[in-house]
């Protein structure tokens, strides 16, 4: 099996692609993969570290408003289709899969026009512009949310859920508690604004830490992001909180073992990126969600609304976020008998732990018959 995979710009497009590659390689032992991205996207750093063959094309995303810059982008896009055809001819793939981002456009379009089986995987409730365009050309569309099916108006759509790393599914609560030196008798709240952190969440957490410092019922594992860490530590010290002494606050700049942290968690305070939510629901973790307000198509708010509608999450808009609001919600969840347990069950019901395997099976079924 020879396969081209493309997805880029953000980790939300790249990590699902890597998860799918790993799953397909498990199912098809003789599988050669080429990843196509851009030299400036995160994929240029992440993919080679995974020891996956990597090639680049020159392409830019369209501005969302009508500008003269879009004329230049259009010219680049036409050239990138020619580059994509050249890569496809050289690699000769059996199938081509895209996981989102504008880099997918040229390679998926070229493959479709050349008669090669193609598929896209859409992570968010609201599809991105590239995937909306590609939907007219590809053979299959795997979506992460049932609600996103209506935006494609196509019988090609299959609701699979979003691919989740195997490490998230196999991590144990016991290991998570041991690795972070947590108290097994306390509820664990995991706070993360993503790999780079989220200033609004971090700032709101200052009052939360002050309120719950030394609390006998809960412990707070707060991931600030590397750039935010020193500033947050300084603000906590100005509140006269000694993290070492209070015994229930752990603050980290970054977690390399997030799957262990999720496994040990009873409640998450997160942004509403599709893959982060897929990992939480695969483990049945309820969440307080603060959508990133500048996400394309405001897709994070729609992701959070889907969780809230199902009873698995509580959404706070970024502009309405305060420490007091977080404190009130946390207290209500702790005091209202069975509320956290109900949300956990609703989260588990939303989870699609077999999504990667199901998408891989669709891909394999697209292989040309010998």
XYZ file of C-alpha atoms in Angstrom, residues 42 47 80 87 98 136 157 192-193 206 233 320 351 355 359 370:
16
model
C 4.138 23.024 12.150
C 6.345 15.017 10.817
C 0.878 24.169 -6.166
C 4.722 14.526 -6.420
C -6.347 14.942 3.887
C -17.166 17.941 -4.158
C -20.182 11.568 4.697
C -4.883 23.505 29.932
C -5.227 26.107 27.223
C -5.132 33.006 39.677
C 3.988 31.773 39.024
C -17.227 36.315 29.902
C -16.565 9.403 22.876
C -12.478 6.388 15.387
C -11.302 5.700 9.441
C -5.839 -6.381 -7.332
